[in-house]
Amino acid sequence: MYKYLFQGTLQGILLFQELSSRMRKPSRILTISLLAMLLLACGPICFGLQATLAPPSQLGMPADLAAYAGARSVVDLTAEELLQKYPGELGGLELDTDHELLSQLLDKAGEKVAAFFRDFPKTTSKEQVRRERLGINERVEDSVTQVFYYAVYPDKTGRLEEARTDSKGRPISADKMRGSSFLTSGFASVSSFFHRAHQPGCRYRYLGKQSSEPYAHVIAFAQRPEIADFYMEFSTERMLTPAWILCQGLAWVDPQTYQILRMRTDLLAPRPDVMLDRQTTEVWFSEVHFGATPQTFWMPREVVVTILWSGQMYRNRHRYSDYQVFMVETQEKIELPKIKKEPKGHAG
């Protein structure tokens, strides 16, 4: 499984490590990275999502996930509570409880997600990130804007690996990505919550059809602590072992194509034991065509991540463009989109 470790001030390395001591080893494991890394200039942080494609019955629940047992999620809220908690996201929602439609949506959307991971090519894009540290009333106290080449490609097991690279396709060192706030990544895999193989580990609820933009079916979801088969991993230099985190959220599904158009994820419950009170990720997808290939892929177009950790709020705004297919083999030349130099970030 993936484990991202950061030592010293942003001296980051990627380490593949089997976590067999944390769970019984299933017969088949596929790890998928979501929100894969957060870099903080003032100290090392690890934040990633681990996924296993294995029968839930073969997996043991880590002890620190027991805190989520009985957590009341978006799936459990009343109609009034839903509209109160998500006034912006659920504006224009026509509430419904069609269980048969939910089953159809999960089947069709799950098929789309499975095909996405099965057929995904090696790609690169232009990524612009505005990293913000927020104060009272979410006022921007400090910010920096950076532009990267962002590579996403499947490995031999089918998981998506992601990396920021320079113009020659080489990974960028951690010290060149430093700043006064987190740096987040890993959004290409966020649809894993609806992958057919992972659906047993989540609860779902059909909320209805939204008449406002985007015109779509809305589904609420929440991971099941007792059998969830993938977890978010969070750690700091003060923690001897990582904390495992579960999520809940909303997804907007196109009524014609069953494509996921937008997603929002939140913590299933706050984790005061690791000072993590909030982690919200909002992803908007766009259709991408690669050359003459008739198949299309829905990739992140814009992502907003809001984190409340240790009493401090951070926000990242990611924008992706110029998606292209490329090869990662060292003997081949990698063609990357041209990136214009951006002015250095300034305090907002």
mmCIF file of N, CA, C and O in Angstrom, residues 70-136:
data_model
loop_
_atom_site.group_PDB
_atom_site.id
_atom_site.type_symbol
_atom_site.label_atom_id
_atom_site.label_comp_id
_atom_site.label_asym_id
_atom_site.label_seq_id
_atom_site.Cartn_x
_atom_site.Cartn_y
_atom_site.Cartn_z
ATOM 1 N N GLY A 70 -21.427 4.018 14.778
ATOM 2 C CA GLY A 70 -22.612 4.765 15.181
ATOM 3 C C GLY A 70 -22.618 6.216 14.753
ATOM 4 O O GLY A 70 -23.522 6.966 15.140
ATOM 5 N N ALA A 71 -21.634 6.635 13.951
ATOM 6 C CA ALA A 71 -21.583 8.025 13.500
ATOM 7 C C ALA A 71 -22.802 8.343 12.642
ATOM 8 O O ALA A 71 -23.190 7.557 11.775
ATOM 9 N N ARG A 72 -23.415 9.482 12.858
ATOM 10 C CA ARG A 72 -24.582 9.904 12.077
ATOM 11 C C ARG A 72 -24.084 10.677 10.857
ATOM 12 O O ARG A 72 -23.445 11.714 10.980
ATOM 13 N N SER A 73 -24.379 10.165 9.682
ATOM 14 C CA SER A 73 -23.824 10.705 8.460
ATOM 15 C C SER A 73 -24.882 11.400 7.612
ATOM 16 O O SER A 73 -26.069 11.453 7.975
ATOM 17 N N VAL A 74 -24.477 11.891 6.459
ATOM 18 C CA VAL A 74 -25.381 12.532 5.519
ATOM 19 C C VAL A 74 -26.486 11.579 5.074
ATOM 20 O O VAL A 74 -27.591 12.009 4.725
ATOM 21 N N VAL A 75 -26.216 10.289 5.105
ATOM 22 C CA VAL A 75 -27.220 9.294 4.726
ATOM 23 C C VAL A 75 -28.363 9.260 5.740
ATOM 24 O O VAL A 75 -29.493 8.874 5.409
ATOM 25 N N ASP A 76 -28.112 9.676 6.973
ATOM 26 C CA ASP A 76 -29.098 9.587 8.050
ATOM 27 C C ASP A 76 -29.872 10.876 8.295
ATOM 28 O O ASP A 76 -30.841 10.877 9.053
ATOM 29 N N LEU A 77 -29.463 11.980 7.680
ATOM 30 C CA LEU A 77 -30.078 13.267 7.977
ATOM 31 C C LEU A 77 -31.508 13.351 7.437
ATOM 32 O O LEU A 77 -31.840 12.755 6.419
ATOM 33 N N THR A 78 -32.329 14.127 8.129
ATOM 34 C CA THR A 78 -33.676 14.392 7.629
ATOM 35 C C THR A 78 -33.590 15.371 6.468
ATOM 36 O O THR A 78 -32.547 16.011 6.243
ATOM 37 N N ALA A 79 -34.695 15.516 5.727
ATOM 38 C CA ALA A 79 -34.722 16.447 4.600
ATOM 39 C C ALA A 79 -34.394 17.861 5.056
ATOM 40 O O ALA A 79 -33.628 18.589 4.405
ATOM 41 N N GLU A 80 -34.947 18.264 6.193
ATOM 42 C CA GLU A 80 -34.681 19.604 6.717
ATOM 43 C C GLU A 80 -33.216 19.773 7.085
ATOM 44 O O GLU A 80 -32.599 20.819 6.805
ATOM 45 N N GLU A 81 -32.629 18.760 7.702
ATOM 46 C CA GLU A 81 -31.215 18.833 8.087
ATOM 47 C C GLU A 81 -30.314 18.883 6.858
ATOM 48 O O GLU A 81 -29.293 19.582 6.850
ATOM 49 N N LEU A 82 -30.668 18.138 5.820
ATOM 50 C CA LEU A 82 -29.879 18.140 4.597
ATOM 51 C C LEU A 82 -29.816 19.531 3.979
ATOM 52 O O LEU A 82 -28.735 20.028 3.619
ATOM 53 N N LEU A 83 -30.984 20.159 3.843
ATOM 54 C CA LEU A 83 -31.045 21.483 3.223
ATOM 55 C C LEU A 83 -30.367 22.534 4.095
ATOM 56 O O LEU A 83 -29.833 23.521 3.583
ATOM 57 N N GLN A 84 -30.357 22.322 5.397
ATOM 58 C CA GLN A 84 -29.695 23.258 6.307
ATOM 59 C C GLN A 84 -28.173 23.106 6.255
ATOM 60 O O GLN A 84 -27.436 24.090 6.297
ATOM 61 N N LYS A 85 -27.707 21.862 6.133
ATOM 62 C CA LYS A 85 -26.265 21.606 6.118
ATOM 63 C C LYS A 85 -25.639 21.915 4.771
ATOM 64 O O LYS A 85 -24.491 22.353 4.702
ATOM 65 N N TYR A 86 -26.385 21.691 3.673
ATOM 66 C CA TYR A 86 -25.838 21.903 2.331
ATOM 67 C C TYR A 86 -26.728 22.871 1.545
ATOM 68 O O TYR A 86 -27.284 22.514 0.494
ATOM 69 N N PRO A 87 -26.891 24.106 2.003
ATOM 70 C CA PRO A 87 -27.797 25.042 1.318
ATOM 71 C C PRO A 87 -27.351 25.374 -0.103
ATOM 72 O O PRO A 87 -28.188 25.518 -1.005
ATOM 73 N N GLY A 88 -26.052 25.508 -0.301
ATOM 74 C CA GLY A 88 -25.555 25.816 -1.635
ATOM 75 C C GLY A 88 -25.571 24.621 -2.569
ATOM 76 O O GLY A 88 -25.990 24.700 -3.724
ATOM 77 N N GLU A 89 -25.138 23.482 -2.059
ATOM 78 C CA GLU A 89 -25.029 22.282 -2.888
ATOM 79 C C GLU A 89 -26.380 21.718 -3.288
ATOM 80 O O GLU A 89 -26.529 21.149 -4.371
ATOM 81 N N LEU A 90 -27.395 21.829 -2.421
ATOM 82 C CA LEU A 90 -28.682 21.184 -2.673
ATOM 83 C C LEU A 90 -29.781 22.167 -3.051
ATOM 84 O O LEU A 90 -30.966 21.840 -2.985
ATOM 85 N N GLY A 91 -29.405 23.348 -3.470
ATOM 86 C CA GLY A 91 -30.390 24.311 -3.927
ATOM 87 C C GLY A 91 -31.120 23.791 -5.160
ATOM 88 O O GLY A 91 -30.506 23.293 -6.103
ATOM 89 N N GLY A 92 -32.454 23.865 -5.163
ATOM 90 C CA GLY A 92 -33.227 23.376 -6.295
ATOM 91 C C GLY A 92 -33.430 21.882 -6.308
ATOM 92 O O GLY A 92 -33.885 21.316 -7.313
ATOM 93 N N LEU A 93 -33.122 21.204 -5.189
ATOM 94 C CA LEU A 93 -33.264 19.756 -5.134
ATOM 95 C C LEU A 93 -34.729 19.361 -4.984
ATOM 96 O O LEU A 93 -35.447 19.893 -4.135
ATOM 97 N N GLU A 94 -35.184 18.433 -5.822
ATOM 98 C CA GLU A 94 -36.518 17.857 -5.718
ATOM 99 C C GLU A 94 -36.383 16.552 -4.942
ATOM 100 O O GLU A 94 -36.017 15.512 -5.488
ATOM 101 N N LEU A 95 -36.634 16.603 -3.650
ATOM 102 C CA LEU A 95 -36.402 15.450 -2.780
ATOM 103 C C LEU A 95 -37.223 14.241 -3.221
ATOM 104 O O LEU A 95 -38.388 14.357 -3.602
ATOM 105 N N ASP A 96 -36.592 13.079 -3.161
ATOM 106 C CA ASP A 96 -37.227 11.836 -3.590
ATOM 107 C C ASP A 96 -36.606 10.695 -2.791
ATOM 108 O O ASP A 96 -35.513 10.828 -2.231
ATOM 109 N N THR A 97 -37.278 9.555 -2.753
ATOM 110 C CA THR A 97 -36.756 8.381 -2.029
ATOM 111 C C THR A 97 -36.968 7.119 -2.869
ATOM 112 O O THR A 97 -37.395 6.090 -2.347
ATOM 113 N N ASP A 98 -36.680 7.209 -4.148
ATOM 114 C CA ASP A 98 -36.901 6.084 -5.058
ATOM 115 C C ASP A 98 -35.760 5.071 -4.905
ATOM 116 O O ASP A 98 -34.682 5.236 -5.469
ATOM 117 N N HIS A 99 -35.993 3.990 -4.160
ATOM 118 C CA HIS A 99 -34.951 3.004 -3.898
ATOM 119 C C HIS A 99 -34.588 2.217 -5.160
ATOM 120 O O HIS A 99 -33.427 1.819 -5.340
ATOM 121 N N GLU A 100 -35.558 1.979 -6.030
ATOM 122 C CA GLU A 100 -35.266 1.269 -7.268
ATOM 123 C C GLU A 100 -34.358 2.098 -8.166
ATOM 124 O O GLU A 100 -33.449 1.566 -8.810
ATOM 125 N N LEU A 101 -34.594 3.397 -8.213
ATOM 126 C CA LEU A 101 -33.740 4.271 -9.009
ATOM 127 C C LEU A 101 -32.333 4.309 -8.432
ATOM 128 O O LEU A 101 -31.347 4.342 -9.181
ATOM 129 N N LEU A 102 -32.206 4.305 -7.103
ATOM 130 C CA LEU A 102 -30.886 4.282 -6.482
ATOM 131 C C LEU A 102 -30.107 3.060 -6.928
ATOM 132 O O LEU A 102 -28.919 3.151 -7.284
ATOM 133 N N SER A 103 -30.735 1.897 -6.926
ATOM 134 C CA SER A 103 -30.061 0.672 -7.340
ATOM 135 C C SER A 103 -29.580 0.778 -8.783
ATOM 136 O O SER A 103 -28.456 0.371 -9.107
ATOM 137 N N GLN A 104 -30.403 1.358 -9.635
ATOM 138 C CA GLN A 104 -30.024 1.518 -11.037
ATOM 139 C C GLN A 104 -28.859 2.491 -11.183
ATOM 140 O O GLN A 104 -27.913 2.236 -11.950
ATOM 141 N N LEU A 105 -28.921 3.589 -10.456
ATOM 142 C CA LEU A 105 -27.848 4.584 -10.530
ATOM 143 C C LEU A 105 -26.524 4.007 -10.046
ATOM 144 O O LEU A 105 -25.466 4.245 -10.650
ATOM 145 N N LEU A 106 -26.549 3.264 -8.943
ATOM 146 C CA LEU A 106 -25.319 2.670 -8.422
ATOM 147 C C LEU A 106 -24.744 1.667 -9.405
ATOM 148 O O LEU A 106 -23.520 1.588 -9.589
ATOM 149 N N ASP A 107 -25.599 0.913 -10.049
ATOM 150 C CA ASP A 107 -25.140 -0.078 -11.015
ATOM 151 C C ASP A 107 -24.500 0.591 -12.225
ATOM 152 O O ASP A 107 -23.395 0.236 -12.638
ATOM 153 N N LYS A 108 -25.196 1.584 -12.780
ATOM 154 C CA LYS A 108 -24.709 2.248 -13.989
ATOM 155 C C LYS A 108 -23.489 3.121 -13.707
ATOM 156 O O LYS A 108 -22.511 3.123 -14.461
ATOM 157 N N ALA A 109 -23.555 3.897 -12.611
ATOM 158 C CA ALA A 109 -22.416 4.743 -12.266
ATOM 159 C C ALA A 109 -21.210 3.890 -11.882
ATOM 160 O O ALA A 109 -20.061 4.208 -12.229
ATOM 161 N N GLY A 110 -21.467 2.772 -11.171
ATOM 162 C CA GLY A 110 -20.376 1.867 -10.803
ATOM 163 C C GLY A 110 -19.702 1.269 -12.016
ATOM 164 O O GLY A 110 -18.478 1.082 -12.041
ATOM 165 N N GLU A 111 -20.489 0.989 -13.041
ATOM 166 C CA GLU A 111 -19.927 0.468 -14.291
ATOM 167 C C GLU A 111 -19.043 1.510 -14.961
ATOM 168 O O GLU A 111 -17.964 1.195 -15.482
ATOM 169 N N LYS A 112 -19.479 2.779 -14.945
ATOM 170 C CA LYS A 112 -18.682 3.862 -15.518
ATOM 171 C C LYS A 112 -17.348 4.015 -14.791
ATOM 172 O O LYS A 112 -16.295 4.182 -15.408
ATOM 173 N N VAL A 113 -17.397 3.965 -13.455
ATOM 174 C CA VAL A 113 -16.177 4.129 -12.667
ATOM 175 C C VAL A 113 -15.220 2.965 -12.908
ATOM 176 O O VAL A 113 -14.006 3.158 -13.060
ATOM 177 N N ALA A 114 -15.743 1.740 -12.954
ATOM 178 C CA ALA A 114 -14.893 0.574 -13.205
ATOM 179 C C ALA A 114 -14.212 0.689 -14.563
ATOM 180 O O ALA A 114 -13.019 0.380 -14.708
ATOM 181 N N ALA A 115 -14.956 1.153 -15.586
ATOM 182 C CA ALA A 115 -14.383 1.322 -16.922
ATOM 183 C C ALA A 115 -13.315 2.413 -16.922
ATOM 184 O O ALA A 115 -12.291 2.298 -17.616
ATOM 185 N N PHE A 116 -13.521 3.457 -16.143
ATOM 186 C CA PHE A 116 -12.548 4.549 -16.042
ATOM 187 C C PHE A 116 -11.201 4.019 -15.558
ATOM 188 O O PHE A 116 -10.154 4.297 -16.159
ATOM 189 N N PHE A 117 -11.215 3.251 -14.473
ATOM 190 C CA PHE A 117 -9.957 2.713 -13.943
ATOM 191 C C PHE A 117 -9.366 1.650 -14.856
ATOM 192 O O PHE A 117 -8.141 1.531 -14.973
ATOM 193 N N ARG A 118 -10.213 0.886 -15.521
ATOM 194 C CA ARG A 118 -9.725 -0.187 -16.397
ATOM 195 C C ARG A 118 -9.040 0.364 -17.650
ATOM 196 O O ARG A 118 -8.012 -0.156 -18.085
ATOM 197 N N ASP A 119 -9.573 1.443 -18.216
ATOM 198 C CA ASP A 119 -9.108 1.931 -19.511
ATOM 199 C C ASP A 119 -8.272 3.192 -19.432
ATOM 200 O O ASP A 119 -7.852 3.709 -20.470
ATOM 201 N N PHE A 120 -8.004 3.681 -18.245
ATOM 202 C CA PHE A 120 -7.354 4.983 -18.122
ATOM 203 C C PHE A 120 -5.948 4.976 -18.727
ATOM 204 O O PHE A 120 -5.128 4.106 -18.420
ATOM 205 N N PRO A 121 -5.630 5.960 -19.588
ATOM 206 C CA PRO A 121 -4.290 6.043 -20.188
ATOM 207 C C PRO A 121 -3.336 6.856 -19.325
ATOM 208 O O PRO A 121 -3.745 7.456 -18.320
ATOM 209 N N LYS A 122 -2.098 6.899 -19.711
ATOM 210 C CA LYS A 122 -1.114 7.732 -19.029
ATOM 211 C C LYS A 122 -1.300 9.167 -19.530
ATOM 212 O O LYS A 122 -1.242 9.425 -20.728
ATOM 213 N N THR A 123 -1.526 10.092 -18.608
ATOM 214 C CA THR A 123 -1.833 11.455 -19.015
ATOM 215 C C THR A 123 -1.013 12.475 -18.241
ATOM 216 O O THR A 123 -0.434 12.180 -17.193
ATOM 217 N N THR A 124 -0.993 13.674 -18.784
ATOM 218 C CA THR A 124 -0.421 14.813 -18.081
ATOM 219 C C THR A 124 -1.316 16.002 -18.317
ATOM 220 O O THR A 124 -2.090 16.052 -19.276
ATOM 221 N N SER A 125 -1.239 16.978 -17.438
ATOM 222 C CA SER A 125 -2.042 18.184 -17.579
ATOM 223 C C SER A 125 -1.306 19.354 -16.949
ATOM 224 O O SER A 125 -0.295 19.184 -16.258
ATOM 225 N N LYS A 126 -1.835 20.530 -17.183
ATOM 226 C CA LYS A 126 -1.350 21.724 -16.508
ATOM 227 C C LYS A 126 -2.162 21.882 -15.236
ATOM 228 O O LYS A 126 -3.391 21.833 -15.262
ATOM 229 N N GLU A 127 -1.488 22.063 -14.118
ATOM 230 C CA GLU A 127 -2.169 22.245 -12.833
ATOM 231 C C GLU A 127 -1.767 23.582 -12.226
ATOM 232 O O GLU A 127 -0.582 23.860 -12.046
ATOM 233 N N GLN A 128 -2.766 24.397 -11.916
ATOM 234 C CA GLN A 128 -2.520 25.634 -11.188
ATOM 235 C C GLN A 128 -3.115 25.483 -9.792
ATOM 236 O O GLN A 128 -4.283 25.116 -9.646
ATOM 237 N N VAL A 129 -2.318 25.753 -8.776
ATOM 238 C CA VAL A 129 -2.756 25.592 -7.387
ATOM 239 C C VAL A 129 -2.587 26.910 -6.641
ATOM 240 O O VAL A 129 -1.498 27.490 -6.634
ATOM 241 N N ARG A 130 -3.665 27.349 -6.039
ATOM 242 C CA ARG A 130 -3.589 28.495 -5.119
ATOM 243 C C ARG A 130 -3.785 27.957 -3.713
ATOM 244 O O ARG A 130 -4.840 27.424 -3.372
ATOM 245 N N ARG A 131 -2.746 28.067 -2.900
ATOM 246 C CA ARG A 131 -2.753 27.555 -1.526
ATOM 247 C C ARG A 131 -2.948 28.726 -0.571
ATOM 248 O O ARG A 131 -2.206 29.705 -0.612
ATOM 249 N N GLU A 132 -3.953 28.600 0.304
ATOM 250 C CA GLU A 132 -4.320 29.707 1.180
ATOM 251 C C GLU A 132 -4.344 29.278 2.647
ATOM 252 O O GLU A 132 -4.779 28.175 2.968
ATOM 253 N N ARG A 133 -3.887 30.161 3.495
ATOM 254 C CA ARG A 133 -4.057 30.005 4.936
ATOM 255 C C ARG A 133 -5.080 31.044 5.365
ATOM 256 O O ARG A 133 -4.917 32.231 5.090
ATOM 257 N N LEU A 134 -6.157 30.588 6.030
ATOM 258 C CA LEU A 134 -7.289 31.464 6.308
ATOM 259 C C LEU A 134 -7.338 31.889 7.769
ATOM 260 O O LEU A 134 -6.901 31.172 8.666
ATOM 261 N N GLY A 135 -7.916 33.059 7.989
ATOM 262 C CA GLY A 135 -8.091 33.575 9.334
ATOM 263 C C GLY A 135 -9.561 33.666 9.684
ATOM 264 O O GLY A 135 -10.391 32.887 9.213
ATOM 265 N N ILE A 136 -9.910 34.651 10.499
ATOM 266 C CA ILE A 136 -11.296 34.849 10.935
ATOM 267 C C ILE A 136 -12.180 35.132 9.729
ATOM 268 O O ILE A 136 -11.797 35.884 8.819
#
